[in-house]
Coordinates of C-alpha atoms in Angstrom, one line a residue:
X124 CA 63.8 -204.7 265.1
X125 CA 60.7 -206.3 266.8
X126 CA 57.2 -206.9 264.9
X127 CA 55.7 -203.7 266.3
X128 CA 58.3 -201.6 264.8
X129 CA 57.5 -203.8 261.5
X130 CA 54.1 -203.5 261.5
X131 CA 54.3 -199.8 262.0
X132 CA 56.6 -199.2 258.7
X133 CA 54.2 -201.4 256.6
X134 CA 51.3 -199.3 257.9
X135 CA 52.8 -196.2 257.0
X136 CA 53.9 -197.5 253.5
X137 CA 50.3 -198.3 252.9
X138 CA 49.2 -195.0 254.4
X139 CA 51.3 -193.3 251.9
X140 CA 50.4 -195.2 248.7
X141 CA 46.8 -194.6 249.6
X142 CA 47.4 -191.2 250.4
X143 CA 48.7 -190.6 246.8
X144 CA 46.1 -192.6 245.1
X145 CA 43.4 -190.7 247.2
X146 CA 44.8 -187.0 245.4
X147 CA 44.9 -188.7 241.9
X148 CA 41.2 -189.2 242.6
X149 CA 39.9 -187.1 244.6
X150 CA 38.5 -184.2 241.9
X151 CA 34.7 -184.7 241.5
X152 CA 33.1 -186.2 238.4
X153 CA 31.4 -183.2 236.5
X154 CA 28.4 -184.8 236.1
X155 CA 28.1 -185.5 240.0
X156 CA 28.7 -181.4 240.3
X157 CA 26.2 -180.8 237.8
X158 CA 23.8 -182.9 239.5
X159 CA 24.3 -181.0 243.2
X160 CA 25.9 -183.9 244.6
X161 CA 28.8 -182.0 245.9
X162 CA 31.6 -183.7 246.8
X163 CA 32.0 -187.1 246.3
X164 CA 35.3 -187.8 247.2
X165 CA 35.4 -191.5 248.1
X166 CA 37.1 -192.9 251.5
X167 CA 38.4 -196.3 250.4
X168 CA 40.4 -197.0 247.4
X169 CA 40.6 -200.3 245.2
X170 CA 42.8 -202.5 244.6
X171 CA 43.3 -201.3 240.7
X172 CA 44.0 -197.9 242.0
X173 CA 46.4 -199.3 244.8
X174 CA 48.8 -201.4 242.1
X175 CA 48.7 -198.3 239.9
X176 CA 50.0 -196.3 242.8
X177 CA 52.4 -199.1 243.2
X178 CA 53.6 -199.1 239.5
X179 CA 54.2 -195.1 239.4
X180 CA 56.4 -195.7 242.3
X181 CA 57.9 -198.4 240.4
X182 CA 58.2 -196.2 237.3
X183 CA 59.7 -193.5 239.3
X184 CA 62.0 -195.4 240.8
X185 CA 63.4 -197.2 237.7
X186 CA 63.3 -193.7 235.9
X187 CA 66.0 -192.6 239.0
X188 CA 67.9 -195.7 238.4
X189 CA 68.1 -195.1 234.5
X190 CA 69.4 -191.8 235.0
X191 CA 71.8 -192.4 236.8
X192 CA 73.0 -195.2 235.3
X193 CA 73.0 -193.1 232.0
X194 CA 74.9 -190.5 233.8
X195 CA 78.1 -192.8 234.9
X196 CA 78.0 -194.1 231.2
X197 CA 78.2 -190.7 230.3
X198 CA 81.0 -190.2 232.8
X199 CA 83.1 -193.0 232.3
X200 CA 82.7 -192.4 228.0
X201 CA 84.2 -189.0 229.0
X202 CA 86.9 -190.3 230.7
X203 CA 87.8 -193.0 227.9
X204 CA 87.4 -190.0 225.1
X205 CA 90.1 -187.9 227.3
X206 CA 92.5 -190.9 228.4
X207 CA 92.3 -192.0 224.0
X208 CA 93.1 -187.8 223.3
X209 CA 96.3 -187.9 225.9
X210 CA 97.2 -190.7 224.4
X211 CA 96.7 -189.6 220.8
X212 CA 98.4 -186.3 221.6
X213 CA 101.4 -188.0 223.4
X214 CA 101.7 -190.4 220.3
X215 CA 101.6 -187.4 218.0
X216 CA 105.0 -185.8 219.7
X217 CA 106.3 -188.8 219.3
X218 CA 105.9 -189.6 215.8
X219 CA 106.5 -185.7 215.3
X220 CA 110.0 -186.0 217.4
X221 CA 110.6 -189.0 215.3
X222 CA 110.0 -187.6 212.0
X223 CA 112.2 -184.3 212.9
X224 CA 114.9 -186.9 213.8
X225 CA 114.7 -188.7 210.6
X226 CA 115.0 -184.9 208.7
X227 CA 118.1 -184.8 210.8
X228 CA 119.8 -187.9 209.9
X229 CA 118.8 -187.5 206.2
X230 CA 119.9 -184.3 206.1
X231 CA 123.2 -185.1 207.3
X232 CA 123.5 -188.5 205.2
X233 CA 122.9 -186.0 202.1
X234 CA 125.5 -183.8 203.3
X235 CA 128.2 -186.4 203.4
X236 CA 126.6 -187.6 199.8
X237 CA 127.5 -184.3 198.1
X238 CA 130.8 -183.9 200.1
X239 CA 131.7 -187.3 198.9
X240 CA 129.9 -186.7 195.4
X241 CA 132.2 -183.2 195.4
X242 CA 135.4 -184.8 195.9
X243 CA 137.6 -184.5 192.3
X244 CA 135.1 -181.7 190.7
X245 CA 136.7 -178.8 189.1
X246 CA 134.2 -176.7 190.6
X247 CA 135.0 -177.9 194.3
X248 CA 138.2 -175.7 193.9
X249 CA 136.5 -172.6 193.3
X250 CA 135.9 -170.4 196.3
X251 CA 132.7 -169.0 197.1
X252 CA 133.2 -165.4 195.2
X253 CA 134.1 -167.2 192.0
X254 CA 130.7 -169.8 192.4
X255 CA 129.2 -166.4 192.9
X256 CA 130.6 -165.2 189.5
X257 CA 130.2 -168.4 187.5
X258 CA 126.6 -168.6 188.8
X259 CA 125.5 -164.7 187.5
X260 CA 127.4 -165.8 183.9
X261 CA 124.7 -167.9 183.7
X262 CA 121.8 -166.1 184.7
X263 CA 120.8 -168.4 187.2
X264 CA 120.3 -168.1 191.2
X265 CA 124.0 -167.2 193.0
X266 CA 122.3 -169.4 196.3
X267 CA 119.1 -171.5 196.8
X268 CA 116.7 -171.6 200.1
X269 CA 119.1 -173.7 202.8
X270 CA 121.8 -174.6 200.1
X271 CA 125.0 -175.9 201.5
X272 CA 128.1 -175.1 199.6
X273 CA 128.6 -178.5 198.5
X274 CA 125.1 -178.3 196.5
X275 CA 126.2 -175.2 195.1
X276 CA 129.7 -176.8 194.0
X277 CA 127.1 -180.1 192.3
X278 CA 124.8 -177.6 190.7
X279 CA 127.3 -175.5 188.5
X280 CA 128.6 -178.9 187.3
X281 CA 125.7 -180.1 186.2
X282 CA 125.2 -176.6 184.5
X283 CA 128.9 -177.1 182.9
X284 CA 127.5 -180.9 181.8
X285 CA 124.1 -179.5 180.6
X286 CA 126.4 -176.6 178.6
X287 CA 128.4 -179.2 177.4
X288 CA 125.9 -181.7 176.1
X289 CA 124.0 -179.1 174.1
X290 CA 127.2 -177.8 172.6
X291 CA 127.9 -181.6 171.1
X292 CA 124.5 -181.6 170.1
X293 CA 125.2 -178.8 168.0
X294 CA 128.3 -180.1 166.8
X295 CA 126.2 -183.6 166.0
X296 CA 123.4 -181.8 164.3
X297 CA 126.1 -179.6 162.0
X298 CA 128.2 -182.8 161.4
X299 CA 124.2 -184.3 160.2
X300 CA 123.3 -181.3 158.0
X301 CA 127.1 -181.3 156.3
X302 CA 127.7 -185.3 155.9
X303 CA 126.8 -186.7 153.1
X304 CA 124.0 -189.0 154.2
X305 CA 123.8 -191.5 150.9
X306 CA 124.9 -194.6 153.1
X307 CA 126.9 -197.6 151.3
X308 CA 127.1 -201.2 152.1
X309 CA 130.8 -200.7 152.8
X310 CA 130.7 -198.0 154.9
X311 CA 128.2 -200.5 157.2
X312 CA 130.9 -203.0 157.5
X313 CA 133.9 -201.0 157.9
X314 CA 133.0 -197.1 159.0
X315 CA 130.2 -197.7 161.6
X316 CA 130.7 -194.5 162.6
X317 CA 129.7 -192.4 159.8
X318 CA 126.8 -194.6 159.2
X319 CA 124.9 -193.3 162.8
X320 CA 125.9 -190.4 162.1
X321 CA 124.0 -190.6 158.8
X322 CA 121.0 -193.0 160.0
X323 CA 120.4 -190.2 162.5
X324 CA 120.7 -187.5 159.5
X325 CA 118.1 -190.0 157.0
X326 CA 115.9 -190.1 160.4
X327 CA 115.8 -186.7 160.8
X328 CA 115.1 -185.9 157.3
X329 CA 112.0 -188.2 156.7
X330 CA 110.2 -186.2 160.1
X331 CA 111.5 -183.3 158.5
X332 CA 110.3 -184.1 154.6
X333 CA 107.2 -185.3 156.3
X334 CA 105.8 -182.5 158.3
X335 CA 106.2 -180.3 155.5
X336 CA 104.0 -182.2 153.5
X337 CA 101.4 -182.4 156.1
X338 CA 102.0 -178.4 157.2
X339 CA 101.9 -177.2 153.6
X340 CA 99.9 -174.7 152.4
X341 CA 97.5 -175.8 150.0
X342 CA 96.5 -179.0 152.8
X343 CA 93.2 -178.1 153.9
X344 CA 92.3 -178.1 157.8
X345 CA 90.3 -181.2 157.6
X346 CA 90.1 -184.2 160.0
X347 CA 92.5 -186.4 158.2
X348 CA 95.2 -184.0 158.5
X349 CA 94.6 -183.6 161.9
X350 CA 95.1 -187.4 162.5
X351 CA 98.0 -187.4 160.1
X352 CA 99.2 -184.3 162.8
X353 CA 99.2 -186.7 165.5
X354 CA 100.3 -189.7 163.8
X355 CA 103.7 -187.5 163.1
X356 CA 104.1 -186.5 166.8
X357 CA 103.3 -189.5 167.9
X358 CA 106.2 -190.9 165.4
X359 CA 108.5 -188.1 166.6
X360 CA 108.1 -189.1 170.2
X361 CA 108.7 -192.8 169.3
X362 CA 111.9 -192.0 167.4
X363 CA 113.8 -190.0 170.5
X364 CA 114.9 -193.5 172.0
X365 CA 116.3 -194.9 168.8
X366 CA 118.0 -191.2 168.5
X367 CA 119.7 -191.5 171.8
X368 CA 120.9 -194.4 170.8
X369 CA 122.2 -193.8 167.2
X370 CA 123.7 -191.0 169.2
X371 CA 125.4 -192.8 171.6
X372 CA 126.6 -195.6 169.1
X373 CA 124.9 -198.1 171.1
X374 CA 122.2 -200.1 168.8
X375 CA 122.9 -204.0 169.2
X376 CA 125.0 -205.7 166.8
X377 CA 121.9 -207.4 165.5
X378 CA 120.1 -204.2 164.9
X379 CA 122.7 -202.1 163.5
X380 CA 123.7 -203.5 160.1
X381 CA 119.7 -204.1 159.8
X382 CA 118.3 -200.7 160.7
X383 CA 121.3 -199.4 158.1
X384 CA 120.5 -201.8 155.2
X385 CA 116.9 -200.8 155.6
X386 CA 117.4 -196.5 155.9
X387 CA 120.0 -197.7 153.1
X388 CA 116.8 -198.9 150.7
X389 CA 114.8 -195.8 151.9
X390 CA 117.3 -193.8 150.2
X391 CA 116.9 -195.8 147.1
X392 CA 113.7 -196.5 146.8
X393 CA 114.2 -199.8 147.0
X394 CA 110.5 -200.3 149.0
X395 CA 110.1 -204.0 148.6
X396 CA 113.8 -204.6 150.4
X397 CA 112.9 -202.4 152.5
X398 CA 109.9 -203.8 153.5
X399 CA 111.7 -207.4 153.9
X400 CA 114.6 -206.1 156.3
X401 CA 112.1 -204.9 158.8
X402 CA 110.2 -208.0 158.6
X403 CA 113.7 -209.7 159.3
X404 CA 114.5 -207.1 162.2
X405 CA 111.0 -206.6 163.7
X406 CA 109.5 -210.9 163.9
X407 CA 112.4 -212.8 161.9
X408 CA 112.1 -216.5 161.2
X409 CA 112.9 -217.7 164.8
X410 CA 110.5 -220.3 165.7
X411 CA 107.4 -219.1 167.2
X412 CA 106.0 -221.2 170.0
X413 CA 102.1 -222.1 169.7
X414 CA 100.0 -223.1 172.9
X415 CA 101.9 -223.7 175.9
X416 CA 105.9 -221.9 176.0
X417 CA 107.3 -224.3 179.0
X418 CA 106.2 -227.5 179.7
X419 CA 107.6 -228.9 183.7
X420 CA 110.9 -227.3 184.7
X421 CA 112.6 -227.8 180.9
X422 CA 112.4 -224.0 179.3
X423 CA 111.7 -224.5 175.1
X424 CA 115.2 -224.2 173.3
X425 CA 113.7 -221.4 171.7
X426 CA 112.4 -219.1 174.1
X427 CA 115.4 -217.1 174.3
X428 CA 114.8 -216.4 170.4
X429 CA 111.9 -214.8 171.1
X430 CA 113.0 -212.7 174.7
X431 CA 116.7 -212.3 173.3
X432 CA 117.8 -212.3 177.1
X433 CA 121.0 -212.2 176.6
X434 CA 121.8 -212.5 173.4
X435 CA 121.5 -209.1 172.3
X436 CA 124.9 -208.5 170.6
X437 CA 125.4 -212.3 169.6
X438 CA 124.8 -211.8 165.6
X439 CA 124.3 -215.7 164.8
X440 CA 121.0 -215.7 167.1
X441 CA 118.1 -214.6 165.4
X442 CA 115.8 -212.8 167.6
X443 CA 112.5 -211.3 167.3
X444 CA 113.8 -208.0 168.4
X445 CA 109.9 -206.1 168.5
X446 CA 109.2 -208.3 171.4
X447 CA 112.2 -207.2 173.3
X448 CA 111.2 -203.6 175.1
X449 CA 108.6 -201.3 175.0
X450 CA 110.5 -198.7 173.2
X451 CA 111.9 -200.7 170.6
X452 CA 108.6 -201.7 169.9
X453 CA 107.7 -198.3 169.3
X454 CA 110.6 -197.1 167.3
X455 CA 110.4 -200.1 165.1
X456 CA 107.0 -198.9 164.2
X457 CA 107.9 -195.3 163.5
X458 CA 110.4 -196.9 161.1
X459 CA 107.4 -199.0 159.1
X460 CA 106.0 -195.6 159.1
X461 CA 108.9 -194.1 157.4
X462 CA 108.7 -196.7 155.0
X463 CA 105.3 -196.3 153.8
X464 CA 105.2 -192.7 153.6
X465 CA 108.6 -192.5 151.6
X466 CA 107.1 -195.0 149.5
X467 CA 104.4 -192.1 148.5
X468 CA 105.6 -189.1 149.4
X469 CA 109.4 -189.1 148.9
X470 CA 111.3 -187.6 145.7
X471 CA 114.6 -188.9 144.7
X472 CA 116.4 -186.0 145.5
X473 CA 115.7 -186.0 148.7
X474 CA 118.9 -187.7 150.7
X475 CA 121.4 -186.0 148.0
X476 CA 123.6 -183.0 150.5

């Protein structure tokens, strides 16, 4: 391009931007049209008015530019959002193909459980009519939603185990109401026994001999009997453990002559004896340790007095069997309560059958 050519494009850029000024100020003053000066519109322009032109182009110009920069950022955050919802979409059948193939391998692992868990029932050799049968003998559903055959077979045996259990619980609980329940030293050494049966029988009599007290007629609704309400359930709820196990003939061997000795006093009113056999079964004279329990890698010799880890059924270890579980704990309280509320409340005819 030669200088002529130049020349001309920078006059007509000029022309232009004093072209554009010349419009913006071109409208007369109103005080030069009052005045009957007419029009005053000027024929050169200054060289404020001339940058300002300049500037507006600028502004322009850079308002184009940020539009359409705003506009791909726009764009390319729309592409981004749908790429990130593919993605999200495809990861979503995945996890969801996954998780219906975990169902599936679950399902049939629990199959092969109850087939395997089936194997040597009773039940398993009954055919499906007579399941059907047993099931509506018992009032309850012939088939559940989706139940395989081998769930059926594993739910009527725990209905047979469930009718079972509560008919030696009735059995237990006539044997308890029947036996004589006056327990004797030698009947703790030599007829263990008959001695659960009847620590369960002295048990259940004190919650027994005790809510009638509290639920009698001439107590008054007041707050104290309230508390003494929840104090019993709460004793109630402590005793179940200890129950399950009188049941089961599984106390300790440290507990078991203990606990009797103690229900033993209860039933004679022998309070202070009482009160020194639980202190003997609850804390005992093992040595407590003060301060710090283990000093470098050597355990104290006796720590395991305390814990009783493992020596539950060894009767020359003294142990401080409140510290041992949480539900001993609890049932060893229930039976200080027993003690003080015989203490007040108890006749002497209450243990003779």
């Amino acid at each position: 391009m030669d200088f002529s050519a130049l020349l001309a494009k920078e006059i007509a850029k000029k022309k232009s931007i004093a072209n554009k000024a010349a419009t913006s100020t071109s409208a007369p003053s109103t005080k030069a049209t009052s005045a009957g000066l007419g029009n005053t519109k000027k024929k050169y322009l200054t060289k404020a008015q001339l940058e300002q032109a300049e500037l507006e182009l600028q502004a322009e110009k850079q308002r184009e530019l940020d539009e359409a920069r705003e506009q791909a950022v726009q764009a390319r955050k729309r592409r981004v959002d749908e790429e990130r919802a593919a993605n999200e979409r495809k990861r979503q059948k995945l996890e969801e193909k996954r998780r219906e193939s975990q169902r599936e391998r679950e399902a049939r692992d629990r199959a092969s459980q109850d087939q395997a868990k089936v194997e040597g029932l009773e039940e398993s050799k009954l055919t499906d009519e007579e399941l059907t049968k047993e099931f509506r003998a018992r009032g309850e559903p012939v088939t559940l939603f989706a139940e395989r055959r081998s769930q059926r077979v594993l739910r009527l045996h725990e209905l047979n185990q469930q009718a079972k259990r509560k008919e030696q619980e009735q059995q237990e609980e006539e044997l308890e109401r029947t036996i004589n329940m006056e327990i004797s030293e030698p009947d703790i050494k030599t007829d263990s026994d008959k001695v659960y049966t009847q620590m369960r029988a002295t048990i259940r009599t004190l919650l027994a001999e005790w809510r009638n007290i509290i639920t009698a007629p001439d107590q008054d609704a007041t707050a104290d009997n309230k508390e003494a309400l929840e104090v019993l359930a709460q004793t109630e709820a402590y005793c179940q453990p200890l129950l399950q196990q009188l049941r089961q003939k599984a106390l300790p061997k440290q507990l078991y002559p203990k606990l009797a000795t103690l229900l033993m006093h209860i039933q004679q009113h022998r309070y202070r004896e009482a009160n020194d056999v639980y202190i003997q079964m609850s804390i005992g004279n093992a040595a407590w340790p003060i301060g710090v329990t283990a000093v470098g890698i050597h355990a104290r010799s006796a720590r395991e007095r305390i814990t009783g880890y493992g020596n539950e059924n060894d009767e020359n270890v003294q142990v401080a069997h409140i510290m041992s579980d949480d539900a001993t704990r609890k049932w060893l309280i229930a039976i200080k309560r027993f003690i003080t509320f015989a203490e007040g409340h108890l006749s002497k005819k209450s243990f003779k059958s």
